Short mmCIF file of C-alpha atoms and ligand atoms in Angstrom, two decimals:
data_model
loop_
_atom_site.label_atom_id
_atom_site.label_comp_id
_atom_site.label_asym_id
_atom_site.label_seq_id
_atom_site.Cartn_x
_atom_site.Cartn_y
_atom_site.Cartn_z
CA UNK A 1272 -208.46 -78.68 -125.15
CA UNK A 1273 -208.61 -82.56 -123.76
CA UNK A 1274 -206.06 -83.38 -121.83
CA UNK A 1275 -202.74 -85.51 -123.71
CA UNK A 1276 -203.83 -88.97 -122.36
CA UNK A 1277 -200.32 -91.48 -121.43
CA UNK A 1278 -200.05 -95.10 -121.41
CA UNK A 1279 -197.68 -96.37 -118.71
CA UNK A 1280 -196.76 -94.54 -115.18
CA UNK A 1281 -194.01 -92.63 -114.74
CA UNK A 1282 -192.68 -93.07 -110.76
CA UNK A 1283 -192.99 -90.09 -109.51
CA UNK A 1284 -190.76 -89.62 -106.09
CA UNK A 1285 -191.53 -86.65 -104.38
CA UNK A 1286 -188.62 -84.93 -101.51
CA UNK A 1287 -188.28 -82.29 -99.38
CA UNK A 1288 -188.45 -78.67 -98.38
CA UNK A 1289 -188.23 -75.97 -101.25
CA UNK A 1290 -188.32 -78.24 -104.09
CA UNK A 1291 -191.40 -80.28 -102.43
CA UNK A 1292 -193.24 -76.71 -102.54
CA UNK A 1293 -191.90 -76.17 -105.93
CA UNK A 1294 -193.05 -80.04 -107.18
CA UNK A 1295 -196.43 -79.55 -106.52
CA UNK A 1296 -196.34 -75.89 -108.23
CA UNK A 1297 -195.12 -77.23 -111.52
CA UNK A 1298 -197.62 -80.28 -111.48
CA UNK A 1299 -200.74 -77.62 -110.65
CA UNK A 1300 -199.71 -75.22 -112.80
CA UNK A 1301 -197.83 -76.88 -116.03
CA UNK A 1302 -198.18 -80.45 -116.19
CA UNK A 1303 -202.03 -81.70 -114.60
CA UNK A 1304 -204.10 -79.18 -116.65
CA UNK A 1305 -202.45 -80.31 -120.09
CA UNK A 1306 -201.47 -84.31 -118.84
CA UNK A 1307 -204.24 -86.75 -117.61
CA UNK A 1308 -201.07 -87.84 -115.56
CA UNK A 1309 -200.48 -91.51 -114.60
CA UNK A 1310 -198.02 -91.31 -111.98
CA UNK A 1311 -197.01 -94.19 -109.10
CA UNK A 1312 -196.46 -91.94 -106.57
CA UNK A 1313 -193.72 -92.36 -103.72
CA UNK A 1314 -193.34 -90.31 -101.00
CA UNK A 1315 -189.15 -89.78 -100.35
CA UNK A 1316 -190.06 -86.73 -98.13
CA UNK A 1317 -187.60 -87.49 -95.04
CA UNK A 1318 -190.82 -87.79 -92.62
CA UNK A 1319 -192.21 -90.84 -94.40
CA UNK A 1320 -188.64 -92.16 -95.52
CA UNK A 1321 -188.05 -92.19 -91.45
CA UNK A 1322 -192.22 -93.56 -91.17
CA UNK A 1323 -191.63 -96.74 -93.76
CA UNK A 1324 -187.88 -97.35 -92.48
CA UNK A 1325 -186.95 -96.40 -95.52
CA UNK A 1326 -188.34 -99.29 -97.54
CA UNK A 1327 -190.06 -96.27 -99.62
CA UNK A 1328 -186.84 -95.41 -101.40
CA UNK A 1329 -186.21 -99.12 -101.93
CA UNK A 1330 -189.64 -99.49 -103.18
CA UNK A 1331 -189.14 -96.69 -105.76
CA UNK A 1332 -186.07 -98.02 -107.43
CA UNK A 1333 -187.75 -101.34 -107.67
CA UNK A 1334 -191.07 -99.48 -109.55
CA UNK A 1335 -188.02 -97.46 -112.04
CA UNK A 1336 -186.68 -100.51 -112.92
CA UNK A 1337 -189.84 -102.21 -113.83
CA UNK A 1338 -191.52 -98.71 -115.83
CA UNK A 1339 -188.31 -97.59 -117.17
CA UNK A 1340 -188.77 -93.91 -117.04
CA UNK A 1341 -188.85 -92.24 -113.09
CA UNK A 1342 -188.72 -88.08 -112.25
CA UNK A 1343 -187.38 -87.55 -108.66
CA UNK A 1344 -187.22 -84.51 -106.25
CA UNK A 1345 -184.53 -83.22 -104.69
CA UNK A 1346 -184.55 -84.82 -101.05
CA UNK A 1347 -182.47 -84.64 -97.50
CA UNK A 1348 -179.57 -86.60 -96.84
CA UNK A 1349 -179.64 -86.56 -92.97
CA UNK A 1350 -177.12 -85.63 -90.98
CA UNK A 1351 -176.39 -85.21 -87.13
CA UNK A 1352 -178.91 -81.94 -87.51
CA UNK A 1353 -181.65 -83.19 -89.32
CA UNK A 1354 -181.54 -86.61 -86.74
CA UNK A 1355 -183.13 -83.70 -84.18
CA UNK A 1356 -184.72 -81.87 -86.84
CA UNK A 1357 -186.75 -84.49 -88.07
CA UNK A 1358 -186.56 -86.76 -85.12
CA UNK A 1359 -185.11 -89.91 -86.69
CA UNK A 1360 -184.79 -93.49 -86.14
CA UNK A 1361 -181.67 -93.59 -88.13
CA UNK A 1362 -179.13 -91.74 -89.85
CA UNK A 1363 -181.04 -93.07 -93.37
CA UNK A 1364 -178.81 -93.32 -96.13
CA UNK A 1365 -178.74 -90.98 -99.39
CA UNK A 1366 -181.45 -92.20 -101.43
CA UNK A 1367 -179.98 -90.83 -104.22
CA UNK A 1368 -177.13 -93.69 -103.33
CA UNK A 1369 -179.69 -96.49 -102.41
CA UNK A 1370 -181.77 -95.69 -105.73
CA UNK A 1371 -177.74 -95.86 -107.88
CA UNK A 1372 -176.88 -98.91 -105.92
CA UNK A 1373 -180.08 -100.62 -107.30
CA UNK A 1374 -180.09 -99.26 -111.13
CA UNK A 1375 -176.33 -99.42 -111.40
CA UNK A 1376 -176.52 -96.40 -113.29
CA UNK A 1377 -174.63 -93.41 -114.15
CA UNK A 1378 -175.21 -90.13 -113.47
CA UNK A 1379 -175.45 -87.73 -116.91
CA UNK A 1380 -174.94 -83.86 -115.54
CA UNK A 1381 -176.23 -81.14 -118.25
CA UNK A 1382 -176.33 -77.62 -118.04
CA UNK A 1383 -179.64 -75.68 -119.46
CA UNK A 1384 -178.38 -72.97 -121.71
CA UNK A 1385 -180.22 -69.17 -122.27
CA UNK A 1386 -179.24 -66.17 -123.56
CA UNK A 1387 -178.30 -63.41 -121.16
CA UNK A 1388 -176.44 -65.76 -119.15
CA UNK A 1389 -173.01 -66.70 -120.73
CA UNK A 1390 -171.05 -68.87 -119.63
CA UNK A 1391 -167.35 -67.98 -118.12
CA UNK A 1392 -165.77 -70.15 -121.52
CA UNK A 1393 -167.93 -67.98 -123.83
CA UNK A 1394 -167.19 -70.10 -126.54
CA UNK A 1395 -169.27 -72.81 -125.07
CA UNK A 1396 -171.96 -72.40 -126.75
CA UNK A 1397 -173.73 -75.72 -126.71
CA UNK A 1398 -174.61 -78.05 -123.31
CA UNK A 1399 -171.36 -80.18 -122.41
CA UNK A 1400 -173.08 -83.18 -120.51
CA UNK A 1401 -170.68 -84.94 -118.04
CA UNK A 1402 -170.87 -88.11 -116.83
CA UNK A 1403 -169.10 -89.28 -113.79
CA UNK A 1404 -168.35 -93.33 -113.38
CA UNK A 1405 -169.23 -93.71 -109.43
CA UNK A 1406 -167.67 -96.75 -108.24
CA UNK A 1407 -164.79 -97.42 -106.50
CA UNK A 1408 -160.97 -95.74 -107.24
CA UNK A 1409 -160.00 -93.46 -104.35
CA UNK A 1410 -163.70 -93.06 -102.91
CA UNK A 1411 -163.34 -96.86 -101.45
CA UNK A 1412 -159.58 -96.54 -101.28
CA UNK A 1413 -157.58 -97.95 -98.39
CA UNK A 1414 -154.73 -95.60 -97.01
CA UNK A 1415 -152.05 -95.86 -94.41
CA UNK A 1416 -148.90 -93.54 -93.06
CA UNK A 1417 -146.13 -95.71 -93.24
CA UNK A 1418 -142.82 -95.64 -90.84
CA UNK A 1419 -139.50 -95.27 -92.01
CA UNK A 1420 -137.65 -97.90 -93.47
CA UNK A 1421 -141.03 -99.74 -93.93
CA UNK A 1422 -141.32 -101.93 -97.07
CA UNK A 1423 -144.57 -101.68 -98.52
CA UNK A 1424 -146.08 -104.14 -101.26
CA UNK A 1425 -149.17 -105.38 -102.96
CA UNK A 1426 -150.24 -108.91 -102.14
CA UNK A 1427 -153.49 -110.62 -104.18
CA UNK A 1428 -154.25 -113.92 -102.82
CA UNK A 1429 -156.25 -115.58 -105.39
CA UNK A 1430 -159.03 -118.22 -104.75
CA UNK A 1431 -156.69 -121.10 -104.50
CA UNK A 1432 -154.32 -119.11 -101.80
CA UNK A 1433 -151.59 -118.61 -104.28
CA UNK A 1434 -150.02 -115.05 -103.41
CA UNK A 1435 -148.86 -112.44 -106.13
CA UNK A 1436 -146.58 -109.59 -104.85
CA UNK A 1437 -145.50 -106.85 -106.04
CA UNK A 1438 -143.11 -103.85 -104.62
CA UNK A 1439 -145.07 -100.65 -104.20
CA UNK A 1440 -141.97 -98.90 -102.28
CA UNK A 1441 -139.20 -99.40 -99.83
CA UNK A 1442 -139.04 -96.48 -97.95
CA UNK A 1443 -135.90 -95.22 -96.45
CA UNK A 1444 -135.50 -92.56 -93.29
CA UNK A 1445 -138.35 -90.52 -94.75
CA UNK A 1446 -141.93 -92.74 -93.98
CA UNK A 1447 -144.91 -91.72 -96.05
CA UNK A 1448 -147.81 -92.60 -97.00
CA UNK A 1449 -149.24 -95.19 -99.36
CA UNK A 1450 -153.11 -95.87 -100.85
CA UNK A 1451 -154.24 -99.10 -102.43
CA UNK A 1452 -157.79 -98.79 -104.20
CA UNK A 1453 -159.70 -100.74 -107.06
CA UNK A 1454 -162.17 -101.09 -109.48
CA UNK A 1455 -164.42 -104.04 -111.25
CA UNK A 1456 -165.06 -105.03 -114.79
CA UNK A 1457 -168.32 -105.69 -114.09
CA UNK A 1458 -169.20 -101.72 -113.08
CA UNK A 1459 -166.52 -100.19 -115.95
CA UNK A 1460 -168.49 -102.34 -118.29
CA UNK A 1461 -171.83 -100.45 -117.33
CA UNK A 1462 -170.59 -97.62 -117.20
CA UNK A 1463 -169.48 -98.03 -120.83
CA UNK A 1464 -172.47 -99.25 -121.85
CA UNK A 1465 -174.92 -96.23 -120.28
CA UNK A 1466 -172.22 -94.30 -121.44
CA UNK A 1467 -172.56 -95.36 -125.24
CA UNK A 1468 -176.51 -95.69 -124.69
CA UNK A 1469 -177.20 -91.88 -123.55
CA UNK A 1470 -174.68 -91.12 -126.46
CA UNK A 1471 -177.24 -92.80 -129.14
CA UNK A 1472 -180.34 -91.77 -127.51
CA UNK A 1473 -179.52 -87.81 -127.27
CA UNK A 1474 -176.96 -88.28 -130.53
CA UNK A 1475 -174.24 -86.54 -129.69
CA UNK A 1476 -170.30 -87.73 -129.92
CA UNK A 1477 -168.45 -89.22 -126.75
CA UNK A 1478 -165.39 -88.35 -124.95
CA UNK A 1479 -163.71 -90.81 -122.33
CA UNK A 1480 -160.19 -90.18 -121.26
CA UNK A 1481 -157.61 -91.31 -118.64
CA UNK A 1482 -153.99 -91.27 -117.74
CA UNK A 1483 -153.36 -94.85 -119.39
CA UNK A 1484 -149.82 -93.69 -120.52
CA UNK A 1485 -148.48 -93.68 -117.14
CA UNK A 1486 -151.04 -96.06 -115.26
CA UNK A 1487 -150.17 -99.39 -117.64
CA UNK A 1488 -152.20 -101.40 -115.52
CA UNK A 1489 -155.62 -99.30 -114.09
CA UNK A 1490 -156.07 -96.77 -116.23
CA UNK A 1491 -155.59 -98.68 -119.44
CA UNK A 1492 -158.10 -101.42 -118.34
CA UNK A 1493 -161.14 -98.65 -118.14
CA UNK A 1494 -159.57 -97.35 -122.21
CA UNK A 1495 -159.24 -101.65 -123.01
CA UNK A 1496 -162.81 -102.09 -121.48
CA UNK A 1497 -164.56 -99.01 -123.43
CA UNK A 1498 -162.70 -99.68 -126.87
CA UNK A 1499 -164.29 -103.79 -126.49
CA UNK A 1500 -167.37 -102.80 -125.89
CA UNK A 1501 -167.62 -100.03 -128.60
CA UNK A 1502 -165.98 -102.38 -131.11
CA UNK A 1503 -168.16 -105.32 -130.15
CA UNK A 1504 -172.02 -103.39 -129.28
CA UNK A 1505 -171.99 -99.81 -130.63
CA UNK A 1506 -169.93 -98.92 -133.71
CA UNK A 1507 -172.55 -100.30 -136.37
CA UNK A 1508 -174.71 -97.98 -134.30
CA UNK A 1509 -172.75 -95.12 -133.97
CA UNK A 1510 -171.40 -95.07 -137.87
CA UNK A 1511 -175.68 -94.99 -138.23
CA UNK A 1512 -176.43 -92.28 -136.36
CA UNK A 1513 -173.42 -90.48 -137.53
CA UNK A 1514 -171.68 -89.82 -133.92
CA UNK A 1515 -168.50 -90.41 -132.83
CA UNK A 1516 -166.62 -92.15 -129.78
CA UNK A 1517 -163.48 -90.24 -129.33
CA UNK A 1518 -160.50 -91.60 -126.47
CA UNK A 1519 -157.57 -89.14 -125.65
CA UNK A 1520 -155.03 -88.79 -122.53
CA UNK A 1521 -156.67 -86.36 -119.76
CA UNK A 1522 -154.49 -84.04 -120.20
CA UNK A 1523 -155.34 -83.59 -124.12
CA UNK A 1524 -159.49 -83.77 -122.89
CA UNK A 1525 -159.24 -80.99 -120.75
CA UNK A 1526 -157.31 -78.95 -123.12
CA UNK A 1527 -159.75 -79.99 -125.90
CA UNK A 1528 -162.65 -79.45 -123.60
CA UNK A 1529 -161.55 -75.39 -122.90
CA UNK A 1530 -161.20 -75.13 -126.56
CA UNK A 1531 -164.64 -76.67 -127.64
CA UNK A 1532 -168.17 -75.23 -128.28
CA UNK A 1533 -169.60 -77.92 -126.52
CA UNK A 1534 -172.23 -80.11 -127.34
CA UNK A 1535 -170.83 -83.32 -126.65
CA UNK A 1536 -170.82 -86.05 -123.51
CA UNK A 1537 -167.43 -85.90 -121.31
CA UNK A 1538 -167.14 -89.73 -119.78
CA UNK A 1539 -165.34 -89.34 -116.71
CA UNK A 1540 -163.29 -91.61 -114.02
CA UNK A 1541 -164.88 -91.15 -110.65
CA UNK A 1542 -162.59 -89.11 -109.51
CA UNK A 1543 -161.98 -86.62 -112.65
CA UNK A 1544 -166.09 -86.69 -112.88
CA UNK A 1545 -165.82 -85.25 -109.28
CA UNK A 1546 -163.26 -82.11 -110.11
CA UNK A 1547 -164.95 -81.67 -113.21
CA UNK A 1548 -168.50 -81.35 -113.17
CA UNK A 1549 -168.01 -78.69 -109.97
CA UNK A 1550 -165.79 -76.72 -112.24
CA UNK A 1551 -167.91 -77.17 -115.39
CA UNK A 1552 -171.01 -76.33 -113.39
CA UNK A 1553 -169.83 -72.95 -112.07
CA UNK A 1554 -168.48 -72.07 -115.69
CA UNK A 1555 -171.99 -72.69 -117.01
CA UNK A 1556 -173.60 -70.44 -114.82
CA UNK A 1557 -175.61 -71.58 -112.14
CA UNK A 1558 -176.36 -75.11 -109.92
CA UNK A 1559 -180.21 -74.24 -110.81
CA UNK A 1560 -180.00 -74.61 -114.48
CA UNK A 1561 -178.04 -78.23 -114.16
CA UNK A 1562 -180.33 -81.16 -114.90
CA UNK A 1563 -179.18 -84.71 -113.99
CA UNK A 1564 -180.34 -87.93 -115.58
CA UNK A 1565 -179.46 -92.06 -114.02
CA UNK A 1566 -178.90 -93.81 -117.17
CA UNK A 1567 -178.71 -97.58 -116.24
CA UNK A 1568 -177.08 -100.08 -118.46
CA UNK A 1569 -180.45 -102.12 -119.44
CA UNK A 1570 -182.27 -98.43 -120.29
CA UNK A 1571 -183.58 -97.51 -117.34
CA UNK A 1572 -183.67 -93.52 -116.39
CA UNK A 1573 -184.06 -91.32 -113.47
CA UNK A 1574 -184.57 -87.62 -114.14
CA UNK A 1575 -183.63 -84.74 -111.44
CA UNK A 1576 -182.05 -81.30 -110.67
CA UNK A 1577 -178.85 -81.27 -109.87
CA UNK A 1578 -179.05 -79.04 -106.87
CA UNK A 1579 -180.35 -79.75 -103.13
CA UNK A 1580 -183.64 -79.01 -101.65
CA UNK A 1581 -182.81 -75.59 -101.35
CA UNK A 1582 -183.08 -74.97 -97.63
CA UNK A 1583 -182.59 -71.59 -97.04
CA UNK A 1584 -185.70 -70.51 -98.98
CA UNK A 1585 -187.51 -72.89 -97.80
CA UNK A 1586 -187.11 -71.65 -94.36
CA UNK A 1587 -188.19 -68.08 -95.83
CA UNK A 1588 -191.01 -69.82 -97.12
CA UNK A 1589 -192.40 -71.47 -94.01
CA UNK A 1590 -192.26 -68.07 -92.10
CA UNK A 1591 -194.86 -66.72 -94.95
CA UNK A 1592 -191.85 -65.05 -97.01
CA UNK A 1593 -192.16 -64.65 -100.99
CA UNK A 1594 -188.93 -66.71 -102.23
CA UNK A 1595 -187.25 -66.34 -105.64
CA UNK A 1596 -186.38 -70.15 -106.06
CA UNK A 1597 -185.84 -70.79 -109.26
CA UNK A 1598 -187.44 -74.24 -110.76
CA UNK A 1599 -185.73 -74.82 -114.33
CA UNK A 1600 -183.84 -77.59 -113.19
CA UNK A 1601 -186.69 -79.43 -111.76
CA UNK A 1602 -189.40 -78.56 -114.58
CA UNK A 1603 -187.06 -79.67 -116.47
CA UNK A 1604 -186.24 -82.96 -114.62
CA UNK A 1605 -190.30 -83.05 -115.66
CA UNK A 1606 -190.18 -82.76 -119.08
CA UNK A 1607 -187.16 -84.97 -119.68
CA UNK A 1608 -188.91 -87.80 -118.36
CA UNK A 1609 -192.08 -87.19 -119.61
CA UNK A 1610 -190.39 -87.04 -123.21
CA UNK A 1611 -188.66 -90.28 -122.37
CA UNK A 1612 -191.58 -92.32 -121.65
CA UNK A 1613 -193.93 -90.77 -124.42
CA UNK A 1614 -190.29 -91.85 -127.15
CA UNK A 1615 -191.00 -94.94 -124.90
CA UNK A 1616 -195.20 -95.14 -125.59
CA UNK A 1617 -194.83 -93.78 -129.00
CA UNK A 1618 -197.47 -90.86 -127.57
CA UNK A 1619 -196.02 -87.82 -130.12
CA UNK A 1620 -198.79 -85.33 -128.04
CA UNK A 1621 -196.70 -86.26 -124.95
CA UNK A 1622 -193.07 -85.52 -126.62
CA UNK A 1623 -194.37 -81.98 -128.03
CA UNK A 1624 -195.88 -81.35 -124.69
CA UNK A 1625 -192.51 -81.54 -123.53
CA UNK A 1626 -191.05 -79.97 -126.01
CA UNK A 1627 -193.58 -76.83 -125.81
CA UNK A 1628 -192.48 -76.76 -122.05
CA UNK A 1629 -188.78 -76.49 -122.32
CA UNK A 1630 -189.33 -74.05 -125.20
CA UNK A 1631 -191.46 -71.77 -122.95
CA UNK A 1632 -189.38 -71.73 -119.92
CA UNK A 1633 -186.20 -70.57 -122.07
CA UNK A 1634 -188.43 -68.01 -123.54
CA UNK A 1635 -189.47 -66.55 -120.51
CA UNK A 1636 -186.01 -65.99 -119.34
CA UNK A 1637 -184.90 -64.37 -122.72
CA UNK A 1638 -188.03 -62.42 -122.42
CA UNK A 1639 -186.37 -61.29 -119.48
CA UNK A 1640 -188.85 -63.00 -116.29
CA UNK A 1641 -186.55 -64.69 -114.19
CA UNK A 1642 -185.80 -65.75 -110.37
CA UNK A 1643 -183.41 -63.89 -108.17
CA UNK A 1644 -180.32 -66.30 -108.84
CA UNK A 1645 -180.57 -65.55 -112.92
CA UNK A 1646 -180.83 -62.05 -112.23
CA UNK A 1647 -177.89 -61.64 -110.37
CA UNK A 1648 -176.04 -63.20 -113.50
CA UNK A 1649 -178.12 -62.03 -116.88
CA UNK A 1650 -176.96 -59.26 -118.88
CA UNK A 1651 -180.25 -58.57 -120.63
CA UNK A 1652 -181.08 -54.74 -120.40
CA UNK A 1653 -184.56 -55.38 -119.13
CA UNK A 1654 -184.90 -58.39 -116.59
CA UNK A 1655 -187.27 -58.57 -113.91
CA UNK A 1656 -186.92 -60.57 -110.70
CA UNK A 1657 -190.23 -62.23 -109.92
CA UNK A 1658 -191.20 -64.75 -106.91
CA UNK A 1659 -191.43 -68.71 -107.15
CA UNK A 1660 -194.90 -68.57 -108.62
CA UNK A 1661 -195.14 -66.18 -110.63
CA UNK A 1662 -192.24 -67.36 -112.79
CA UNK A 1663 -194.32 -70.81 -113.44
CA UNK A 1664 -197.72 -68.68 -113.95
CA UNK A 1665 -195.29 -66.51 -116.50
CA UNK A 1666 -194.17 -70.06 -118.15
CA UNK A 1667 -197.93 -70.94 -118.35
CA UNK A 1668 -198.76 -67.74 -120.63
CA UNK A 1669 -196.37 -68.53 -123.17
CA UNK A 1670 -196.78 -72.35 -123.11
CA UNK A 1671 -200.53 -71.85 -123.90
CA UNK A 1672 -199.22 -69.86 -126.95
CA UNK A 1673 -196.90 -72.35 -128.29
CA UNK A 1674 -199.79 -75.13 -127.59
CA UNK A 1675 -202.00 -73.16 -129.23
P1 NAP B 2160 -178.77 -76.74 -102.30
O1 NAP B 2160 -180.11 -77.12 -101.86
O2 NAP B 2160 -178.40 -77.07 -103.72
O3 NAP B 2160 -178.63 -75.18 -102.09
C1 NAP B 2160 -177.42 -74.47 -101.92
C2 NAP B 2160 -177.62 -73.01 -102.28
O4 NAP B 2160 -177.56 -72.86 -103.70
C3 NAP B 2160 -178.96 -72.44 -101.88
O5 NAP B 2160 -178.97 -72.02 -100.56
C4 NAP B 2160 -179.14 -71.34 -102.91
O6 NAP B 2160 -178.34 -70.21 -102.60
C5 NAP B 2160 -178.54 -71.96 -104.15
N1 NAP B 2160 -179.55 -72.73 -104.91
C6 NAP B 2160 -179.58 -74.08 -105.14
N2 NAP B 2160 -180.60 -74.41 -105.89
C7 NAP B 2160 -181.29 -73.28 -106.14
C8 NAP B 2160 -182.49 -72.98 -106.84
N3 NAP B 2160 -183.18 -73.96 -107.44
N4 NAP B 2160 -182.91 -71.69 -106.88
C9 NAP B 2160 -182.23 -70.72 -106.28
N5 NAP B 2160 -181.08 -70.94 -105.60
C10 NAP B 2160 -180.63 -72.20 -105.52
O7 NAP B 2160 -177.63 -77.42 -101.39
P2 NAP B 2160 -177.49 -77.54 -99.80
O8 NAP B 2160 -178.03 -76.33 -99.14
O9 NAP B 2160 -176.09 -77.92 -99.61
O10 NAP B 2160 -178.38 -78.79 -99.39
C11 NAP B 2160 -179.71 -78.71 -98.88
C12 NAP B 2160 -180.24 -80.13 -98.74
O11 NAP B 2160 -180.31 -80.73 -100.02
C13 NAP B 2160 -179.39 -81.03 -97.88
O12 NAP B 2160 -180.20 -81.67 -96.91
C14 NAP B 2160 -178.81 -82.06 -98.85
O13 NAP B 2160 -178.74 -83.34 -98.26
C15 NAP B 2160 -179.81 -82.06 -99.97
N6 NAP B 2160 -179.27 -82.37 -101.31
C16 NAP B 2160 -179.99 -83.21 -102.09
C17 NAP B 2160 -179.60 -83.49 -103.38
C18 NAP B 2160 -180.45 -84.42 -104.20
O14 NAP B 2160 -181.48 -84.89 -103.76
N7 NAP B 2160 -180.06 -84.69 -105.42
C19 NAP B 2160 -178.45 -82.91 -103.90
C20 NAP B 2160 -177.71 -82.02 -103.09
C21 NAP B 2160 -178.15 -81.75 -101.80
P3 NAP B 2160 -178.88 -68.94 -101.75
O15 NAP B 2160 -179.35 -69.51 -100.44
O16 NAP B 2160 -177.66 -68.10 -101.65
O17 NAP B 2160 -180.00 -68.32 -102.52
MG1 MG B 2161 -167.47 -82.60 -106.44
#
């Protein structure tokens, strides 16, 4: 069978420890022997990250904005071990931060769904796909313990030095504590707008909710901001396609949200995207089956797992050990983008491909073939725990069938 020919790259940015083993696995095994693949290749494996000063991960954000479509591996954030480990110059910075900072996008969390593994809200039966804004509120908050009998305000002093105040609390012979944070238009507004995009693009309805009843000011700017932009960009759109954008109190969202079937996008504050991915996550099943997408504003995506490099088995690994790592999330991270940019090409081969991929990886874990985690946590009468490489070999059988 020739191989599905593409037009543009995809940037490719390879990581670190389990996952880098488990990159090259899928691309041997699944993607080169069906996909002439065109790939710009970047190397965020910490070693060369630490080699280049980290003007690699730079460099890779800067190729994703100008192709559009990137797949990324999981990678190392240092910390005080890894400076020995790896024997650093620096302390480099997240690039999953540096590559976000340079996007401005927003991070869309889904969970992979199979039977055999239900999730702990059985009646969510369909993916819910959160996305958490990530700027600003209490992660760049400023915070203080105030003395008694302090009084504590808020003072803006605008360009011209004029002064606005305004009483936060006088505090009597208790002290306490007070927190001043923010937020800017100019981020809530592309948040709204990746928001609204990755709504259209994967058509499925939109929540976005916040506390605006009691927080006048803050809260009801982010509801103001979405509502504008809806009105003003999307609702022609949206009416189209037959999807909804749906605004409720946070309260109502997450009673609405235990009540659902899923199969809908949950727009989150930073803060509330925090809390609740972690606890919609675990209710789903398992970190390995969570796929992660950067959606920027102007159209630009990112596709990854949602987990970490997966050190502990990669450890195994190195000291010849078989491992059980399971790779769904990160095939996955494959096909999404490899989808995007053949929607993106207009290559149909290339969409099926991906497709045909997803379609035989869920099979194989109904069929019952699965890595250690999943088997811990499937209820089908007959599974079978195999290693890394074997599960992608067992993926391979069935994806020649549907190919066929
Ligand atoms: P992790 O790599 O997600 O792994 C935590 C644990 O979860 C593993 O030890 C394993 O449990 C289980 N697990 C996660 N993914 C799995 C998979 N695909 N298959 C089977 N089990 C899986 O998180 P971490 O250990 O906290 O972080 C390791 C490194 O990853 C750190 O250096 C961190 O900086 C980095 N990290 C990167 C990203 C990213 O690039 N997006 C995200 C998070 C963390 P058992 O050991 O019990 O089997
Ligand atoms: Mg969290």
């Amino acid at each position: 069978m020739a191989k599905i020919q593409m037009k543009t790259p995809l940037v490719e940015m390879d990581g670190d420890e389990m996952t880098r083993i488990i990159w090259k696995m899928i691309k041997d095994i699944l993607i080169c022997p069906y996909v002439d693949l065109k790939s710009e290749y970047y190397d965020l494996g910490l070693q060369h990250r630490n080699e280049t000063n980290d003007q690699v991960t730079f460099d890779s954000a800067y190729a994703t904005k100008k192709y559009g479509v990137a797949v990324k591996c999981a990678t190392i954030t240092p910390n005080a071990a890894r400076m020995t480990e790896y024997d650093l110059k620096e302390m480099w910075k997240s690039p999953n931060g540096t590559i976000r900072a340079i996007l401005d996008g927003t991070v869309f969390r889904t969970p992979i769904i199979v039977k055999g593994i239900t999730p702990y809200i059985p009646t969510w039966t369909k993916p819910i796909t959160i996305a958490r804004h990530a700027y600003g509120d209490v992660y760049k908050n400023t915070e203080m313990q105030v003395p008694a009998d302090a009084k504590c305000e808020l003072v803006c002093t605008d360009k011209d030095g004029n002064e606005t105040r305004s009483l936060i609390h006088q505090f009597g012979e208790s002290g306490g504590i007070i927190q001043g944070m923010h937020n800017v238009n100019a981020s809530i507004e592309s948040f709204a707008r990746s928001c609204f995009n990755f709504a259209l693009d994967t058509h499925q309805d939109i929540w976005f909710a916040s506390k605006d009843t009691i927080s006048k000011k803050y809260d009801h700017r982010f509801k103001d901001i979405f509502q504008e932009i809806y009105d003003a960009e999307y609702k022609e759109k949206f009416e189209a396609a037959g999807i909804e954008y749906f605004y409720t109190l946070i309260d109502d969202a997450v009673a609405r949200v235990i009540r659902s079937e899923g199969g809908y996008i949950w727009a989150c504050k930073n803060y509330d995207g925090d809390v609740m991915s972690d606890m919609v996550a675990t209710a789903y099943g398992s970190l390995a089956m969570m796929t992660s997408v950067l959606v920027s504003p102007d159209g630009v995506y990112e596709y990854e797992a949602a987990h970490g490099t997966v050190q502990r088995h990669y450890y195994k690994h190195l000291k010849g050990e078989k491992t059980s790592t399971n790779s769904v999330a990160t095939l996955f991270a494959w096909t999404g983008a490899l989808r995007k940019r053949g929607e993106l090409d207009e290559l149909p081969e290339l969409v099926h491909f991906a497709d045909c991929l997803e379609k035989a990886t869920i099979q194989t874990i109904e069929e019952g073939v699965m890595t250690g985690d999943l088997a811990l946590l499937s209820t089908l009468p007959n599974k079978k725990k195999v290693d890394t490489e074997t599960f992608l070999v067992e993926i391979d059988q069935r994806l020649k069938n549907l190919l066929a």
